[in-house]
mmCIF file of N, CA and C in Angstrom:
data_model
loop_
_atom_site.group_PDB
_atom_site.id
_atom_site.type_symbol
_atom_site.label_atom_id
_atom_site.label_comp_id
_atom_site.label_asym_id
_atom_site.label_seq_id
_atom_site.Cartn_x
_atom_site.Cartn_y
_atom_site.Cartn_z
ATOM 1 N N MET A 1 -22.603 -4.562 -12.215
ATOM 2 C CA MET A 1 -21.191 -4.267 -12.236
ATOM 3 C C MET A 1 -20.446 -5.318 -11.414
ATOM 4 N N SER A 2 -19.336 -5.736 -11.911
ATOM 5 C CA SER A 2 -18.551 -6.781 -11.262
ATOM 6 C C SER A 2 -17.686 -6.202 -10.149
ATOM 7 N N ASP A 3 -17.455 -7.006 -9.126
ATOM 8 C CA ASP A 3 -16.562 -6.618 -8.040
ATOM 9 C C ASP A 3 -15.131 -7.054 -8.317
ATOM 10 N N GLU A 4 -14.899 -7.593 -9.502
ATOM 11 C CA GLU A 4 -13.577 -8.094 -9.859
ATOM 12 C C GLU A 4 -12.612 -6.960 -10.153
ATOM 13 N N VAL A 5 -11.390 -7.155 -9.737
ATOM 14 C CA VAL A 5 -10.319 -6.223 -10.055
ATOM 15 C C VAL A 5 -9.229 -7.020 -10.747
ATOM 16 N N ARG A 6 -8.797 -6.526 -11.864
ATOM 17 C CA ARG A 6 -7.747 -7.226 -12.608
ATOM 18 C C ARG A 6 -6.541 -6.313 -12.780
ATOM 19 N N LEU A 7 -5.403 -6.861 -12.469
ATOM 20 C CA LEU A 7 -4.138 -6.160 -12.657
ATOM 21 C C LEU A 7 -3.184 -7.085 -13.382
ATOM 22 N N SER A 8 -2.438 -6.529 -14.278
ATOM 23 C CA SER A 8 -1.420 -7.350 -14.912
ATOM 24 C C SER A 8 -0.242 -7.481 -13.952
ATOM 25 N N THR A 9 0.530 -8.523 -14.146
ATOM 26 C CA THR A 9 1.691 -8.703 -13.280
ATOM 27 C C THR A 9 2.688 -7.563 -13.484
ATOM 28 N N GLU A 10 2.736 -7.010 -14.699
ATOM 29 C CA GLU A 10 3.636 -5.883 -14.952
ATOM 30 C C GLU A 10 3.208 -4.660 -14.141
ATOM 31 N N GLU A 11 1.892 -4.395 -14.100
ATOM 32 C CA GLU A 11 1.399 -3.266 -13.318
ATOM 33 C C GLU A 11 1.678 -3.471 -11.833
ATOM 34 N N LEU A 12 1.474 -4.678 -11.376
ATOM 35 C CA LEU A 12 1.712 -4.991 -9.971
ATOM 36 C C LEU A 12 3.201 -4.848 -9.634
ATOM 37 N N HIS A 13 4.047 -5.279 -10.538
ATOM 38 C CA HIS A 13 5.494 -5.146 -10.343
ATOM 39 C C HIS A 13 5.882 -3.668 -10.283
ATOM 40 N N ARG A 14 5.329 -2.860 -11.180
ATOM 41 C CA ARG A 14 5.617 -1.417 -11.175
ATOM 42 C C ARG A 14 5.149 -0.781 -9.864
ATOM 43 N N LEU A 15 3.988 -1.188 -9.388
ATOM 44 C CA LEU A 15 3.479 -0.661 -8.130
ATOM 45 C C LEU A 15 4.412 -1.030 -6.971
ATOM 46 N N GLY A 16 4.896 -2.256 -6.973
ATOM 47 C CA GLY A 16 5.859 -2.671 -5.952
ATOM 48 C C GLY A 16 7.122 -1.830 -6.001
ATOM 49 N N ALA A 17 7.583 -1.543 -7.213
ATOM 50 C CA ALA A 17 8.781 -0.716 -7.375
ATOM 51 C C ALA A 17 8.536 0.697 -6.850
ATOM 52 N N VAL A 18 7.349 1.237 -7.084
ATOM 53 C CA VAL A 18 7.015 2.577 -6.590
ATOM 54 C C VAL A 18 7.060 2.610 -5.066
ATOM 55 N N PHE A 19 6.505 1.592 -4.421
ATOM 56 C CA PHE A 19 6.552 1.538 -2.958
ATOM 57 C C PHE A 19 7.997 1.491 -2.474
ATOM 58 N N GLU A 20 8.822 0.692 -3.120
ATOM 59 C CA GLU A 20 10.222 0.597 -2.700
ATOM 60 C C GLU A 20 10.967 1.908 -2.926
ATOM 61 N N ILE A 21 10.684 2.581 -4.029
ATOM 62 C CA ILE A 21 11.318 3.879 -4.302
ATOM 63 C C ILE A 21 10.911 4.894 -3.245
ATOM 64 N N ARG A 22 9.634 4.905 -2.913
ATOM 65 C CA ARG A 22 9.154 5.847 -1.881
ATOM 66 C C ARG A 22 9.786 5.531 -0.526
ATOM 67 N N ALA A 23 9.994 4.258 -0.240
ATOM 68 C CA ALA A 23 10.650 3.878 1.015
ATOM 69 C C ALA A 23 12.088 4.405 1.033
ATOM 70 N N GLU A 24 12.782 4.307 -0.091
ATOM 71 C CA GLU A 24 14.150 4.816 -0.176
ATOM 72 C C GLU A 24 14.168 6.336 -0.031
ATOM 73 N N GLU A 25 13.217 7.013 -0.675
ATOM 74 C CA GLU A 25 13.143 8.468 -0.565
ATOM 75 C C GLU A 25 12.875 8.885 0.876
ATOM 76 N N LEU A 26 11.982 8.173 1.537
ATOM 77 C CA LEU A 26 11.682 8.484 2.933
ATOM 78 C C LEU A 26 12.901 8.253 3.809
ATOM 79 N N SER A 27 13.668 7.238 3.510
ATOM 80 C CA SER A 27 14.890 6.968 4.263
ATOM 81 C C SER A 27 15.864 8.135 4.133
ATOM 82 N N ARG A 28 16.008 8.671 2.923
ATOM 83 C CA ARG A 28 16.889 9.831 2.721
ATOM 84 C C ARG A 28 16.354 11.058 3.466
ATOM 85 N N GLN A 29 15.047 11.260 3.403
ATOM 86 C CA GLN A 29 14.444 12.390 4.108
ATOM 87 C C GLN A 29 14.608 12.252 5.621
ATOM 88 N N LEU A 30 14.499 11.025 6.101
ATOM 89 C CA LEU A 30 14.677 10.770 7.529
ATOM 90 C C LEU A 30 16.102 11.110 7.966
ATOM 91 N N ALA A 31 17.069 10.759 7.140
ATOM 92 C CA ALA A 31 18.464 11.088 7.465
ATOM 93 C C ALA A 31 18.642 12.610 7.532
ATOM 94 N N ALA A 32 18.023 13.333 6.606
ATOM 95 C CA ALA A 32 18.102 14.790 6.621
ATOM 96 C C ALA A 32 17.390 15.352 7.854
ATOM 97 N N PHE A 33 16.264 14.768 8.189
ATOM 98 C CA PHE A 33 15.507 15.177 9.382
ATOM 99 C C PHE A 33 16.362 14.993 10.632
ATOM 100 N N ARG A 34 17.056 13.879 10.709
ATOM 101 C CA ARG A 34 17.906 13.608 11.877
ATOM 102 C C ARG A 34 19.032 14.632 11.990
ATOM 103 N N ARG A 35 19.602 15.015 10.850
ATOM 104 C CA ARG A 35 20.695 15.998 10.886
ATOM 105 C C ARG A 35 20.200 17.366 11.368
ATOM 106 N N ARG A 36 19.002 17.742 10.938
ATOM 107 C CA ARG A 36 18.487 19.072 11.264
ATOM 108 C C ARG A 36 17.875 19.171 12.661
ATOM 109 N N ALA A 37 17.358 18.070 13.172
ATOM 110 C CA ALA A 37 16.571 18.153 14.407
ATOM 111 C C ALA A 37 17.051 17.172 15.475
ATOM 112 N N ASP A 38 18.351 17.013 15.598
ATOM 113 C CA ASP A 38 18.829 16.080 16.611
ATOM 114 C C ASP A 38 18.637 16.643 18.017
ATOM 115 N N ALA A 39 18.775 15.771 18.994
ATOM 116 C CA ALA A 39 18.516 16.150 20.381
ATOM 117 C C ALA A 39 19.428 17.291 20.837
ATOM 118 N N GLU A 40 20.664 17.283 20.408
ATOM 119 C CA GLU A 40 21.594 18.341 20.818
ATOM 120 C C GLU A 40 21.164 19.696 20.264
ATOM 121 N N ALA A 41 20.722 19.710 19.006
ATOM 122 C CA ALA A 41 20.255 20.960 18.408
ATOM 123 C C ALA A 41 19.017 21.472 19.139
ATOM 124 N N LEU A 42 18.141 20.557 19.528
ATOM 125 C CA LEU A 42 16.957 20.978 20.283
ATOM 126 C C LEU A 42 17.345 21.583 21.630
ATOM 127 N N ARG A 43 18.276 20.949 22.314
ATOM 128 C CA ARG A 43 18.719 21.461 23.615
ATOM 129 C C ARG A 43 19.353 22.837 23.436
ATOM 130 N N ASP A 44 20.195 22.977 22.416
ATOM 131 C CA ASP A 44 20.845 24.264 22.169
ATOM 132 C C ASP A 44 19.810 25.341 21.830
ATOM 133 N N GLY A 45 18.783 24.967 21.097
ATOM 134 C CA GLY A 45 17.760 25.936 20.700
ATOM 135 C C GLY A 45 16.894 26.408 21.853
ATOM 136 N N PHE A 46 16.749 25.568 22.878
ATOM 137 C CA PHE A 46 15.896 25.934 24.005
ATOM 138 C C PHE A 46 16.685 26.333 25.249
ATOM 139 N N GLY A 47 17.968 26.132 25.239
ATOM 140 C CA GLY A 47 18.788 26.592 26.348
ATOM 141 C C GLY A 47 19.045 25.584 27.446
ATOM 142 N N SER A 48 18.143 24.626 27.626
ATOM 143 C CA SER A 48 18.375 23.638 28.673
ATOM 144 C C SER A 48 17.675 22.340 28.314
ATOM 145 N N ASP A 49 18.113 21.265 28.970
ATOM 146 C CA ASP A 49 17.486 19.959 28.751
ATOM 147 C C ASP A 49 16.020 19.976 29.164
ATOM 148 N N ASP A 50 15.729 20.632 30.286
ATOM 149 C CA ASP A 50 14.347 20.654 30.774
ATOM 150 C C ASP A 50 13.408 21.338 29.797
ATOM 151 N N GLU A 51 13.839 22.449 29.241
ATOM 152 C CA GLU A 51 12.997 23.181 28.297
ATOM 153 C C GLU A 51 12.852 22.415 26.975
ATOM 154 N N ALA A 52 13.889 21.696 26.604
ATOM 155 C CA ALA A 52 13.874 20.976 25.328
ATOM 156 C C ALA A 52 13.194 19.617 25.425
ATOM 157 N N ARG A 53 13.010 19.083 26.640
ATOM 158 C CA ARG A 53 12.504 17.718 26.815
ATOM 159 C C ARG A 53 11.200 17.445 26.050
ATOM 160 N N PRO A 54 10.158 18.288 26.145
ATOM 161 C CA PRO A 54 8.916 17.971 25.412
ATOM 162 C C PRO A 54 9.132 17.907 23.900
ATOM 163 N N PHE A 55 9.993 18.782 23.398
ATOM 164 C CA PHE A 55 10.254 18.787 21.969
ATOM 165 C C PHE A 55 11.127 17.610 21.551
ATOM 166 N N ARG A 56 12.036 17.222 22.430
ATOM 167 C CA ARG A 56 12.871 16.054 22.160
ATOM 168 C C ARG A 56 12.008 14.798 22.109
ATOM 169 N N GLU A 57 11.019 14.718 23.006
ATOM 170 C CA GLU A 57 10.105 13.570 23.000
ATOM 171 C C GLU A 57 9.280 13.533 21.716
ATOM 172 N N LEU A 58 8.809 14.698 21.279
ATOM 173 C CA LEU A 58 8.076 14.768 20.004
ATOM 174 C C LEU A 58 8.972 14.361 18.835
ATOM 175 N N TYR A 59 10.212 14.834 18.876
ATOM 176 C CA TYR A 59 11.182 14.475 17.842
ATOM 177 C C TYR A 59 11.367 12.964 17.786
ATOM 178 N N GLU A 60 11.531 12.336 18.948
ATOM 179 C CA GLU A 60 11.749 10.891 19.004
ATOM 180 C C GLU A 60 10.522 10.133 18.498
ATOM 181 N N GLN A 61 9.335 10.607 18.842
ATOM 182 C CA GLN A 61 8.106 9.968 18.352
ATOM 183 C C GLN A 61 7.985 10.111 16.838
ATOM 184 N N ALA A 62 8.283 11.301 16.332
ATOM 185 C CA ALA A 62 8.212 11.531 14.888
ATOM 186 C C ALA A 62 9.225 10.654 14.156
ATOM 187 N N GLU A 63 10.419 10.592 14.700
ATOM 188 C CA GLU A 63 11.468 9.773 14.089
ATOM 189 C C GLU A 63 11.050 8.303 14.054
ATOM 190 N N GLN A 64 10.511 7.812 15.151
ATOM 191 C CA GLN A 64 10.079 6.424 15.224
ATOM 192 C C GLN A 64 8.954 6.150 14.218
ATOM 193 N N ALA A 65 8.014 7.070 14.120
ATOM 194 C CA ALA A 65 6.907 6.898 13.171
ATOM 195 C C ALA A 65 7.415 6.876 11.734
ATOM 196 N N LEU A 66 8.369 7.734 11.422
ATOM 197 C CA LEU A 66 8.922 7.761 10.070
ATOM 198 C C LEU A 66 9.690 6.478 9.750
ATOM 199 N N VAL A 67 10.426 5.970 10.706
ATOM 200 C CA VAL A 67 11.152 4.709 10.515
ATOM 201 C C VAL A 67 10.158 3.580 10.257
ATOM 202 N N GLN A 68 9.098 3.527 11.044
ATOM 203 C CA GLN A 68 8.091 2.477 10.854
ATOM 204 C C GLN A 68 7.411 2.604 9.500
ATOM 205 N N LEU A 69 7.101 3.823 9.087
ATOM 206 C CA LEU A 69 6.482 4.029 7.773
ATOM 207 C C LEU A 69 7.417 3.580 6.663
ATOM 208 N N GLN A 70 8.673 3.924 6.777
ATOM 209 C CA GLN A 70 9.660 3.520 5.760
ATOM 210 C C GLN A 70 9.742 2.008 5.680
ATOM 211 N N GLN A 71 9.756 1.349 6.816
ATOM 212 C CA GLN A 71 9.825 -0.118 6.833
ATOM 213 C C GLN A 71 8.581 -0.727 6.195
ATOM 214 N N ARG A 72 7.416 -0.180 6.493
ATOM 215 C CA ARG A 72 6.167 -0.721 5.932
ATOM 216 C C ARG A 72 6.114 -0.529 4.421
ATOM 217 N N LEU A 73 6.544 0.637 3.946
ATOM 218 C CA LEU A 73 6.572 0.871 2.506
ATOM 219 C C LEU A 73 7.473 -0.155 1.811
ATOM 220 N N ALA A 74 8.638 -0.394 2.399
ATOM 221 C CA ALA A 74 9.562 -1.380 1.829
ATOM 222 C C ALA A 74 8.949 -2.777 1.858
ATOM 223 N N GLU A 75 8.273 -3.118 2.950
ATOM 224 C CA GLU A 75 7.632 -4.437 3.053
ATOM 225 C C GLU A 75 6.530 -4.605 2.016
ATOM 226 N N VAL A 76 5.711 -3.582 1.832
ATOM 227 C CA VAL A 76 4.629 -3.660 0.848
ATOM 228 C C VAL A 76 5.215 -3.809 -0.552
ATOM 229 N N GLY A 77 6.227 -3.016 -0.862
ATOM 230 C CA GLY A 77 6.866 -3.113 -2.173
ATOM 231 C C GLY A 77 7.450 -4.492 -2.415
ATOM 232 N N GLY A 78 8.153 -5.016 -1.439
ATOM 233 C CA GLY A 78 8.728 -6.357 -1.568
ATOM 234 C C GLY A 78 7.650 -7.422 -1.671
ATOM 235 N N GLY A 79 6.575 -7.267 -0.901
ATOM 236 C CA GLY A 79 5.468 -8.221 -0.952
ATOM 237 C C GLY A 79 4.786 -8.241 -2.308
ATOM 238 N N LEU A 80 4.599 -7.067 -2.886
ATOM 239 C CA LEU A 80 3.987 -6.999 -4.219
ATOM 240 C C LEU A 80 4.878 -7.676 -5.258
ATOM 241 N N LYS A 81 6.162 -7.415 -5.179
ATOM 242 C CA LYS A 81 7.081 -8.050 -6.134
ATOM 243 C C LYS A 81 7.115 -9.567 -5.942
ATOM 244 N N GLU A 82 7.069 -10.014 -4.703
ATOM 245 C CA GLU A 82 7.044 -11.453 -4.437
ATOM 246 C C GLU A 82 5.760 -12.076 -4.983
ATOM 247 N N THR A 83 4.652 -11.370 -4.848
ATOM 248 C CA THR A 83 3.379 -11.848 -5.397
ATOM 249 C C THR A 83 3.468 -11.994 -6.908
ATOM 250 N N VAL A 84 4.092 -11.042 -7.557
ATOM 251 C CA VAL A 84 4.271 -11.103 -9.007
ATOM 252 C C VAL A 84 5.089 -12.329 -9.382
ATOM 253 N N THR A 85 6.177 -12.557 -8.683
ATOM 254 C CA THR A 85 7.042 -13.706 -8.973
ATOM 255 C C THR A 85 6.275 -15.010 -8.820
ATOM 256 N N ARG A 86 5.514 -15.134 -7.748
ATOM 257 C CA ARG A 86 4.748 -16.362 -7.518
ATOM 258 C C ARG A 86 3.621 -16.521 -8.536
ATOM 259 N N THR A 87 2.986 -15.416 -8.890
ATOM 260 C CA THR A 87 1.910 -15.479 -9.886
ATOM 261 C C THR A 87 2.455 -15.924 -11.226
ATOM 262 N N ARG A 88 3.571 -15.364 -11.622
ATOM 263 C CA ARG A 88 4.178 -15.757 -12.903
ATOM 264 C C ARG A 88 4.577 -17.226 -12.890
ATOM 265 N N ALA A 89 5.129 -17.677 -11.787
ATOM 266 C CA ALA A 89 5.520 -19.080 -11.682
ATOM 267 C C ALA A 89 4.288 -19.986 -11.774
ATOM 268 N N ALA A 90 3.204 -19.599 -11.107
ATOM 269 C CA ALA A 90 1.975 -20.396 -11.159
ATOM 270 C C ALA A 90 1.391 -20.406 -12.563
ATOM 271 N N GLU A 91 1.439 -19.280 -13.249
ATOM 272 C CA GLU A 91 0.942 -19.209 -14.620
ATOM 273 C C GLU A 91 1.759 -20.115 -15.543
ATOM 274 N N GLU A 92 3.078 -20.076 -15.380
ATOM 275 C CA GLU A 92 3.941 -20.925 -16.207
ATOM 276 C C GLU A 92 3.679 -22.398 -15.931
ATOM 277 N N GLU A 93 3.478 -22.744 -14.683
ATOM 278 C CA GLU A 93 3.180 -24.126 -14.319
ATOM 279 C C GLU A 93 1.853 -24.566 -14.929
ATOM 280 N N LEU A 94 0.866 -23.696 -14.906
ATOM 281 C CA LEU A 94 -0.432 -24.002 -15.499
ATOM 282 C C LEU A 94 -0.310 -24.203 -17.003
ATOM 283 N N VAL A 95 0.454 -23.365 -17.654
ATOM 284 C CA VAL A 95 0.667 -23.506 -19.100
ATOM 285 C C VAL A 95 1.323 -24.845 -19.401
ATOM 286 N N GLU A 96 2.319 -25.221 -18.626
ATOM 287 C CA GLU A 96 3.008 -26.497 -18.836
ATOM 288 C C GLU A 96 2.061 -27.675 -18.615
ATOM 289 N N MET A 97 1.209 -27.579 -17.605
ATOM 290 C CA MET A 97 0.241 -28.648 -17.342
ATOM 291 C C MET A 97 -0.733 -28.781 -18.514
ATOM 292 N N MET A 98 -1.184 -27.657 -19.043
ATOM 293 C CA MET A 98 -2.126 -27.693 -20.161
ATOM 294 C C MET A 98 -1.456 -28.256 -21.416
ATOM 295 N N ARG A 99 -0.200 -27.947 -21.635
ATOM 296 C CA ARG A 99 0.530 -28.473 -22.789
ATOM 297 C C ARG A 99 0.704 -29.984 -22.685
ATOM 298 N N SER A 100 0.910 -30.466 -21.458
ATOM 299 C CA SER A 100 1.119 -31.895 -21.276
ATOM 300 C C SER A 100 -0.184 -32.681 -21.485
ATOM 301 N N ILE A 101 -1.319 -32.030 -21.314
ATOM 302 C CA ILE A 101 -2.606 -32.702 -21.516
ATOM 303 C C ILE A 101 -2.874 -32.915 -22.998
ATOM 304 N N LYS A 102 -2.437 -32.001 -23.834
ATOM 305 C CA LYS A 102 -2.699 -32.085 -25.276
ATOM 306 C C LYS A 102 -2.007 -33.233 -25.885
#
């Protein structure tokens, strides 16, 4: 069995688009998360800053992790699309070189 993996540029482009769509969806979810679980709401829910502090710290960590995930998804999607563009350009250049040899 071969270790080769073959993907068409169209499939790779679609995969890049999926990553970018998921990044956008996560961004919208993050905005909703921020509205529902902001620091003020946490303080109000626990009665004091001291009681809310551990939960506020967890909130901030979760928010930061979600932002980083959203950024990575967008980067992967953009990277895949850039790879497709470069692959297509290289293929076209190869075709032109082969035509010039004939």
